[in-house]
Amino acid sequence: MEPKTSQLPHKPVEDETPLYNQEFLDFLSGLPKERVIEKFESYQYQGFWYNPPLLHGIFNMQKHFQPCENDIFLVTAPKSGTTWLKAMIYALMNRKAYPPQSPHHPLLNNTPHQLVPFLEFINPSKYGSVCNSPDRTTRILATHCPLISLPKSITDDASPCKIVYLCRDVKDNFVSLFHFAQKNQWHISLEDSFELYCKGFSGAGPVWDQISGYWKESLDRPHKVLFMRYEEMQNEPQFQLKRLAHFLGKPISEEDEKSGVVDQIINLCSFDTQSRLKVNNTGDLVCGLSNSSFFRKGVVGDWKNRLTIDMASKLDQITEEKFHAFGLSI
Ligand code: A3P
């Protein structure tokens, strides 16, 4: 019988925002900054805009993080479906130890963020204690870090760890971000949010530059970077899950096929299942964001209910301009 969640051989790592030290404050003071909303200023680093907590995580990561051989990095722009893919990768990699149809599956009692932490919100002293597989072979870590700022020890070809990048139609991404800001009481209008988003203030934005960085890398080094899309995960979940399993070196076997494990993982990680769980509807992450704010509608094309025609055209136009040269369309 598989272990119950309370007996997980690996402990979920709680996110934690470490206090800023003088070194980080000195680093911040040398960066271009803009006050984008009342709550915090944004700082520009290596071409991308961050709020201080996120940048602090990247600063720490660049200084202290050491990857392990089998590490998996899930990279996204905020509000691209990170929570969903965290659940999918966790369920996929641990499918033998935790059968996805089990009533004791860890994803029924822990949020995907507890099981797969954000690197940015882990205290560097705890990097080594992240472990999200019972046999301790794999670490799955999420980050919003653009490619240019990921430590070389992760991106190097010499390092066998893998990067999965998930992108989303920027129109839905923006709408999701706007609702998230509302839910977490950032007190900002749709129009102001839109202007900021287009200028690149979206959490490790400009989102277009982040996406194109990983897109190019996935073409150059397909063994290293897998480029996924939220819309494709919605439209062809079986195919995308198998693609992911293959890339991560845990392909779906004939035996897996027969056991129905693919559909079981998809159901376990689906918006319907996850958004109804008590654990995902109560409490906050330590960084202060409510767990429930990571689940809203989970559909493709919701932008049609929120954006004006002008806003949608402007986002399409920027997307076209930024991606045309790379043969990328989203
Ligand atoms: P919407 O606001 O459009 O509903 P992130 O996890 O990167 O913060 O992204 C959050 C977005 O992903 C939200 O989009 C949320 O509803 C959606 N989401 C969360 N869990 C999901 C799931 N299991 N399946 C599909 N979408 C999901």
Tab-separated table of C-alpha atoms and ligand atoms in Angstrom:
chain	number	residue	atom	x	y	z
A	1	MET	CA	0.000	0.000	0.000
A	2	GLU	CA	1.338	3.475	-0.803
A	3	PRO	CA	2.147	5.770	2.118
A	4	LYS	CA	-0.488	8.246	3.312
A	5	THR	CA	0.292	11.922	2.907
A	6	SER	CA	0.967	12.274	6.603
A	7	GLN	CA	3.713	9.697	6.122
A	8	LEU	CA	5.327	11.330	3.093
A	9	PRO	CA	8.967	10.291	3.042
A	10	HIS	CA	9.706	13.718	1.609
A	11	LYS	CA	8.482	16.750	3.490
A	12	PRO	CA	6.886	19.579	1.541
A	13	VAL	CA	9.186	22.590	1.718
A	14	GLU	CA	7.360	25.628	2.984
A	15	ASP	CA	8.034	28.764	1.000
A	16	GLU	CA	9.757	31.363	3.008
A	17	THR	CA	10.798	34.895	2.173
A	18	PRO	CA	14.188	35.436	3.811
A	19	LEU	CA	15.015	38.887	5.143
A	20	TYR	CA	17.003	41.158	2.870
A	21	ASN	CA	20.640	41.565	3.871
A	22	GLN	CA	22.816	44.609	3.225
A	23	GLU	CA	24.407	42.966	0.189
A	24	PHE	CA	21.015	42.651	-1.499
A	25	LEU	CA	20.017	46.174	-0.529
A	26	ASP	CA	23.272	47.501	-2.044
A	27	PHE	CA	22.613	45.487	-5.187
A	28	LEU	CA	19.070	46.910	-5.427
A	29	SER	CA	20.276	50.449	-4.982
A	30	GLY	CA	22.362	50.169	-8.164
A	31	LEU	CA	19.441	49.086	-10.394
A	32	PRO	CA	16.994	51.147	-12.454
A	33	LYS	CA	13.665	51.277	-10.620
A	34	GLU	CA	10.093	52.470	-11.075
A	35	ARG	CA	7.220	52.676	-8.636
A	36	VAL	CA	4.551	50.824	-10.595
A	37	ILE	CA	1.963	50.345	-7.896
A	38	GLU	CA	1.517	51.728	-4.434
A	39	LYS	CA	2.611	48.481	-2.829
A	40	PHE	CA	6.070	48.112	-4.321
A	41	GLU	CA	8.697	49.356	-6.695
A	42	SER	CA	9.956	47.371	-9.669
A	43	TYR	CA	13.639	46.913	-10.386
A	44	GLN	CA	15.218	46.152	-13.737
A	45	TYR	CA	17.846	43.456	-13.811
A	46	GLN	CA	19.399	41.850	-16.900
A	47	GLY	CA	16.616	43.362	-19.009
A	48	PHE	CA	13.654	42.157	-16.895
A	49	TRP	CA	11.458	43.841	-14.270
A	50	TYR	CA	10.936	42.392	-10.804
A	51	ASN	CA	9.388	43.248	-7.493
A	52	PRO	CA	11.940	42.990	-4.649
A	53	PRO	CA	10.844	39.579	-3.254
A	54	LEU	CA	11.109	37.931	-6.666
A	55	LEU	CA	14.420	39.609	-7.436
A	56	HIS	CA	15.748	38.647	-4.030
A	57	GLY	CA	15.059	35.009	-4.896
A	58	ILE	CA	16.910	35.350	-8.189
A	59	PHE	CA	19.796	37.140	-6.511
A	60	ASN	CA	20.086	34.271	-3.994
A	61	MET	CA	19.724	31.649	-6.700
A	62	GLN	CA	22.526	33.168	-8.754
A	63	LYS	CA	24.806	33.258	-5.738
A	64	HIS	CA	24.030	30.040	-3.931
A	65	PHE	CA	22.035	27.502	-5.935
A	66	GLN	CA	23.769	24.274	-6.935
A	67	PRO	CA	21.768	22.002	-9.227
A	68	CYS	CA	21.718	18.230	-8.859
A	69	GLU	CA	21.923	15.820	-11.746
A	70	ASN	CA	18.224	15.003	-12.015
A	71	ASP	CA	16.777	18.411	-11.279
A	72	ILE	CA	13.756	19.531	-13.251
A	73	PHE	CA	13.094	23.251	-13.575
A	74	LEU	CA	9.609	24.358	-14.449
A	75	VAL	CA	9.783	27.910	-15.771
A	76	THR	CA	6.850	30.217	-16.447
A	77	ALA	CA	5.791	33.810	-16.540
A	78	PRO	CA	3.378	34.309	-13.619
A	79	LYS	CA	-0.206	33.255	-14.495
A	80	SER	CA	0.709	30.937	-17.335
A	81	GLY	CA	-0.479	27.734	-15.647
A	82	THR	CA	2.436	27.095	-13.273
A	83	THR	CA	0.207	25.539	-10.605
A	84	TRP	CA	-1.224	23.100	-13.123
A	85	LEU	CA	2.116	22.018	-14.529
A	86	LYS	CA	3.594	21.684	-11.044
A	87	ALA	CA	0.854	19.161	-10.284
A	88	MET	CA	1.321	17.331	-13.595
A	89	ILE	CA	5.082	16.957	-13.270
A	90	TYR	CA	4.810	15.876	-9.637
A	91	ALA	CA	2.131	13.273	-10.402
A	92	LEU	CA	3.990	12.061	-13.491
A	93	MET	CA	7.395	11.657	-11.877
A	94	ASN	CA	5.970	9.954	-8.785
A	95	ARG	CA	3.369	7.785	-10.489
A	96	LYS	CA	4.846	4.507	-9.266
A	97	ALA	CA	5.164	5.556	-5.629
A	98	TYR	CA	1.878	7.484	-5.631
A	99	PRO	CA	-0.668	5.999	-8.032
A	100	PRO	CA	-2.685	8.962	-9.280
A	101	GLN	CA	-6.067	7.361	-8.548
A	102	SER	CA	-5.152	6.757	-4.896
A	103	PRO	CA	-7.407	8.484	-2.325
A	104	HIS	CA	-4.204	9.254	-0.394
A	105	HIS	CA	-2.351	10.952	-3.222
A	106	PRO	CA	-0.215	13.859	-1.899
A	107	LEU	CA	-1.891	16.210	-4.396
A	108	LEU	CA	-5.197	15.738	-2.587
A	109	ASN	CA	-3.844	17.097	0.688
A	110	ASN	CA	-1.042	19.449	-0.323
A	111	THR	CA	-1.099	22.382	-2.702
A	112	PRO	CA	1.014	21.997	-5.849
A	113	HIS	CA	3.092	24.890	-4.473
A	114	GLN	CA	3.918	22.926	-1.327
A	115	LEU	CA	4.979	19.888	-3.309
A	116	VAL	CA	6.888	21.825	-5.961
A	117	PRO	CA	8.246	25.025	-4.430
A	118	PHE	CA	9.291	28.196	-6.195
A	119	LEU	CA	13.060	28.500	-6.099
A	120	GLU	CA	12.686	32.237	-5.531
A	121	PHE	CA	10.915	31.678	-2.227
A	122	ILE	CA	13.223	29.097	-0.737
A	123	ASN	CA	15.738	30.227	1.787
A	124	PRO	CA	19.167	29.321	0.321
A	125	SER	CA	19.951	27.349	3.475
A	126	LYS	CA	17.059	25.032	2.518
A	127	TYR	CA	17.913	24.489	-1.166
A	128	GLY	CA	19.486	21.168	-0.244
A	129	SER	CA	16.434	19.930	1.617
A	130	VAL	CA	14.053	20.179	-1.330
A	131	CYS	CA	13.048	16.689	-2.257
A	132	ASN	CA	9.853	15.782	-3.999
A	133	SER	CA	10.276	12.138	-4.790
A	134	PRO	CA	10.089	9.388	-2.188
A	135	ASP	CA	13.207	7.669	-3.545
A	136	ARG	CA	14.980	11.047	-3.333
A	137	THR	CA	16.090	10.842	-6.955
A	138	THR	CA	14.404	13.910	-8.364
A	139	ARG	CA	13.996	17.530	-7.406
A	140	ILE	CA	11.293	19.485	-9.151
A	141	LEU	CA	11.618	23.240	-8.755
A	142	ALA	CA	9.634	26.083	-10.241
A	143	THR	CA	10.858	29.541	-11.139
A	144	HIS	CA	9.818	32.650	-13.039
A	145	CYS	CA	13.456	33.374	-13.887
A	146	PRO	CA	14.235	34.387	-17.511
A	147	LEU	CA	16.818	32.266	-19.286
A	148	ILE	CA	19.464	34.980	-19.199
A	149	SER	CA	19.358	35.060	-15.390
A	150	LEU	CA	19.306	31.319	-14.697
A	151	PRO	CA	22.636	30.241	-13.192
A	152	LYS	CA	25.031	28.779	-15.773
A	153	SER	CA	25.243	25.654	-13.629
A	154	ILE	CA	21.627	24.963	-14.646
A	155	THR	CA	21.749	25.997	-18.297
A	156	ASP	CA	25.136	24.477	-19.133
A	157	ASP	CA	25.103	21.513	-21.460
A	158	ALA	CA	27.425	19.807	-18.988
A	159	SER	CA	24.557	19.778	-16.496
A	160	PRO	CA	22.006	17.048	-17.223
A	161	CYS	CA	19.122	18.824	-15.484
A	162	LYS	CA	16.092	19.666	-17.609
A	163	ILE	CA	14.035	22.791	-18.157
A	164	VAL	CA	10.325	22.765	-18.984
A	165	TYR	CA	8.982	26.116	-20.122
A	166	LEU	CA	5.234	26.738	-20.192
A	167	CYS	CA	3.792	29.731	-22.025
A	168	ARG	CA	0.273	31.025	-22.494
A	169	ASP	CA	-1.518	33.334	-24.898
A	170	VAL	CA	-0.526	36.737	-23.529
A	171	LYS	CA	-4.137	37.992	-23.696
A	172	ASP	CA	-5.267	35.290	-21.259
A	173	ASN	CA	-2.056	35.723	-19.319
A	174	PHE	CA	-2.759	39.412	-18.822
A	175	VAL	CA	-6.397	38.862	-17.815
A	176	SER	CA	-5.374	36.174	-15.351
A	177	LEU	CA	-2.727	38.468	-13.874
A	178	PHE	CA	-5.224	41.296	-13.533
A	179	HIS	CA	-7.700	39.096	-11.626
A	180	PHE	CA	-4.893	37.755	-9.471
A	181	ALA	CA	-3.896	41.325	-8.583
A	182	GLN	CA	-7.519	42.094	-7.658
A	183	LYS	CA	-7.844	39.024	-5.510
A	184	ASN	CA	-4.647	39.860	-3.673
A	185	GLN	CA	-5.783	43.468	-3.254
A	186	TRP	CA	-3.215	45.308	-5.289
A	187	HIS	CA	-5.863	47.976	-6.011
A	188	ILE	CA	-5.151	48.672	-9.650
A	189	SER	CA	-7.503	49.353	-12.547
A	190	LEU	CA	-7.686	47.235	-15.689
A	191	GLU	CA	-6.395	50.145	-17.764
A	192	ASP	CA	-3.407	50.819	-15.514
A	193	SER	CA	-2.577	47.109	-15.325
A	194	PHE	CA	-2.732	46.897	-19.078
A	195	GLU	CA	-0.360	49.770	-19.597
A	196	LEU	CA	2.119	48.304	-17.110
A	197	TYR	CA	1.879	44.838	-18.670
A	198	CYS	CA	2.631	46.225	-22.140
A	199	LYS	CA	5.673	48.040	-20.731
A	200	GLY	CA	6.970	44.807	-19.249
A	201	PHE	CA	5.950	45.166	-15.597
A	202	SER	CA	4.412	41.765	-15.111
A	203	GLY	CA	6.739	39.849	-12.793
A	204	ALA	CA	9.950	38.937	-14.630
A	205	GLY	CA	8.559	40.705	-17.706
A	206	PRO	CA	8.469	41.718	-20.504
A	207	VAL	CA	6.653	38.445	-20.919
A	208	TRP	CA	7.467	38.387	-24.643
A	209	ASP	CA	11.200	38.498	-23.985
A	210	GLN	CA	10.952	35.727	-21.443
A	211	ILE	CA	8.961	33.514	-23.831
A	212	SER	CA	11.205	34.117	-26.833
A	213	GLY	CA	14.346	33.392	-24.786
A	214	TYR	CA	13.111	29.920	-23.884
A	215	TRP	CA	11.586	29.328	-27.307
A	216	LYS	CA	14.926	29.910	-29.043
A	217	GLU	CA	16.695	27.706	-26.523
A	218	SER	CA	14.174	24.901	-27.041
A	219	LEU	CA	14.962	24.974	-30.774
A	220	ASP	CA	18.721	25.055	-30.238
A	221	ARG	CA	18.810	22.494	-27.430
A	222	PRO	CA	15.660	20.370	-27.519
A	223	HIS	CA	17.200	17.803	-25.157
A	224	LYS	CA	17.586	20.561	-22.544
A	225	VAL	CA	14.479	22.749	-22.897
A	226	LEU	CA	10.935	21.598	-23.584
A	227	PHE	CA	8.604	24.369	-24.717
A	228	MET	CA	4.956	23.805	-23.790
A	229	ARG	CA	1.800	25.821	-24.234
A	230	TYR	CA	-1.191	26.127	-21.895
A	231	GLU	CA	-3.588	25.952	-24.841
A	232	GLU	CA	-2.073	22.701	-26.106
A	233	MET	CA	-2.295	21.190	-22.642
A	234	GLN	CA	-6.004	22.017	-22.683
A	235	ASN	CA	-6.619	20.778	-26.233
A	236	GLU	CA	-4.553	17.605	-26.249
A	237	PRO	CA	-3.705	16.713	-22.662
A	238	GLN	CA	-2.835	13.049	-23.324
A	239	PHE	CA	-0.387	13.912	-26.076
A	240	GLN	CA	1.224	16.708	-24.076
A	241	LEU	CA	1.576	14.559	-20.970
A	242	LYS	CA	3.290	11.831	-22.967
A	243	ARG	CA	5.562	14.402	-24.566
A	244	LEU	CA	6.475	15.687	-21.130
A	245	ALA	CA	7.069	12.167	-19.780
A	246	HIS	CA	9.335	11.361	-22.706
A	247	PHE	CA	11.341	14.570	-22.282
A	248	LEU	CA	11.769	13.964	-18.558
A	249	GLY	CA	13.102	10.473	-19.156
A	250	LYS	CA	10.058	8.689	-17.713
A	251	PRO	CA	8.200	7.723	-20.884
A	252	ILE	CA	4.723	6.273	-20.721
A	253	SER	CA	5.158	2.535	-21.155
A	254	GLU	CA	2.709	0.060	-22.613
A	255	GLU	CA	1.980	-1.046	-19.088
A	256	ASP	CA	1.248	2.586	-18.108
A	257	GLU	CA	-1.067	2.903	-21.103
A	258	LYS	CA	-2.990	-0.200	-20.110
A	259	SER	CA	-3.334	0.912	-16.513
A	260	GLY	CA	-4.947	4.193	-17.601
A	261	VAL	CA	-2.362	6.219	-15.719
A	262	VAL	CA	-2.318	9.038	-18.283
A	263	ASP	CA	-6.005	9.820	-17.841
A	264	GLN	CA	-5.720	9.376	-14.099
A	265	ILE	CA	-2.959	11.990	-13.896
A	266	ILE	CA	-4.918	14.345	-16.121
A	267	ASN	CA	-8.006	13.966	-13.909
A	268	LEU	CA	-6.095	14.363	-10.674
A	269	CYS	CA	-4.420	17.555	-11.924
A	270	SER	CA	-7.461	18.974	-13.692
A	271	PHE	CA	-8.856	22.350	-12.752
A	272	ASP	CA	-12.105	20.688	-11.612
A	273	THR	CA	-10.360	18.355	-9.189
A	274	GLN	CA	-7.722	20.729	-7.893
A	275	SER	CA	-9.900	23.815	-7.532
A	276	ARG	CA	-12.416	21.926	-5.357
A	277	LEU	CA	-9.911	20.619	-2.843
A	278	LYS	CA	-10.029	22.098	0.625
A	279	VAL	CA	-6.260	22.516	0.694
A	280	ASN	CA	-6.382	24.723	-2.409
A	281	ASN	CA	-9.207	26.837	-1.017
A	282	THR	CA	-7.798	27.748	2.346
A	283	GLY	CA	-4.716	29.468	3.685
A	284	ASP	CA	-1.908	31.433	2.102
A	285	LEU	CA	1.542	30.750	0.804
A	286	VAL	CA	4.150	32.135	3.161
A	287	CYS	CA	4.820	34.928	0.643
A	288	GLY	CA	1.290	36.123	1.482
A	289	LEU	CA	-0.605	35.116	-1.664
A	290	SER	CA	-3.792	33.160	-1.005
A	291	ASN	CA	-3.877	29.553	-2.200
A	292	SER	CA	-7.311	30.040	-3.738
A	293	SER	CA	-6.068	32.905	-5.925
A	294	PHE	CA	-4.191	30.371	-8.066
A	295	PHE	CA	-7.496	28.889	-9.255
A	296	ARG	CA	-9.963	31.078	-11.106
A	297	LYS	CA	-11.466	29.747	-14.355
A	298	GLY	CA	-8.738	27.700	-15.994
A	299	VAL	CA	-9.986	28.149	-19.554
A	300	VAL	CA	-8.606	29.255	-22.900
A	301	GLY	CA	-9.948	32.497	-24.373
A	302	ASP	CA	-11.315	34.165	-21.244
A	303	TRP	CA	-9.731	37.403	-22.484
A	304	LYS	CA	-12.809	37.830	-24.701
A	305	ASN	CA	-14.836	38.540	-21.559
A	306	ARG	CA	-12.523	41.237	-20.263
A	307	LEU	CA	-10.423	42.965	-22.922
A	308	THR	CA	-11.619	45.715	-25.222
A	309	ILE	CA	-10.985	45.182	-28.935
A	310	ASP	CA	-8.241	47.810	-28.771
A	311	MET	CA	-6.491	46.073	-25.900
A	312	ALA	CA	-6.610	42.683	-27.604
A	313	SER	CA	-5.293	44.166	-30.858
A	314	LYS	CA	-2.478	45.928	-29.058
A	315	LEU	CA	-1.356	42.688	-27.384
A	316	ASP	CA	-1.600	40.846	-30.701
A	317	GLN	CA	0.420	43.548	-32.380
A	318	ILE	CA	3.226	43.452	-29.789
A	319	THR	CA	3.234	39.656	-29.968
A	320	GLU	CA	3.504	39.721	-33.742
A	321	GLU	CA	6.322	42.277	-33.653
A	322	LYS	CA	8.290	40.465	-30.964
A	323	PHE	CA	7.859	36.912	-32.216
A	324	HIS	CA	7.839	37.277	-35.966
A	325	ALA	CA	11.600	36.956	-36.279
A	326	PHE	CA	11.594	33.691	-34.329
A	327	GLY	CA	8.812	31.929	-36.237
A	328	LEU	CA	6.825	31.795	-33.020
A	329	SER	CA	3.109	32.407	-32.756
A	330	ILE	CA	1.031	32.183	-29.613
B	1	A3P	P1	-7.128	31.951	-15.004
B	1	A3P	O1	-6.929	33.139	-14.126
B	1	A3P	O2	-7.208	32.301	-16.458
B	1	A3P	O3	-8.261	31.078	-14.584
B	1	A3P	P2	-0.288	30.233	-12.376
B	1	A3P	O4	-0.449	28.876	-11.819
B	1	A3P	O5	0.889	30.363	-13.287
B	1	A3P	O6	-0.348	31.263	-11.311
B	1	A3P	O7	-1.523	30.466	-13.359
B	1	A3P	C1	-2.838	30.583	-12.838
B	1	A3P	C2	-3.786	30.318	-13.976
B	1	A3P	O8	-3.819	28.913	-14.226
B	1	A3P	C3	-5.207	30.715	-13.610
B	1	A3P	O9	-5.808	31.041	-14.865
B	1	A3P	C4	-5.740	29.430	-13.027
B	1	A3P	O10	-7.135	29.355	-12.985
B	1	A3P	C5	-5.141	28.421	-14.007
B	1	A3P	N1	-5.069	27.073	-13.428
B	1	A3P	C6	-4.736	26.723	-12.171
B	1	A3P	N2	-4.818	25.400	-12.040
B	1	A3P	C7	-5.208	24.900	-13.226
B	1	A3P	C8	-5.496	23.585	-13.698
B	1	A3P	N3	-5.383	22.529	-12.903
B	1	A3P	N4	-5.884	23.443	-14.991
B	1	A3P	C9	-5.989	24.509	-15.802
B	1	A3P	N5	-5.749	25.769	-15.405
B	1	A3P	C10	-5.360	25.972	-14.135
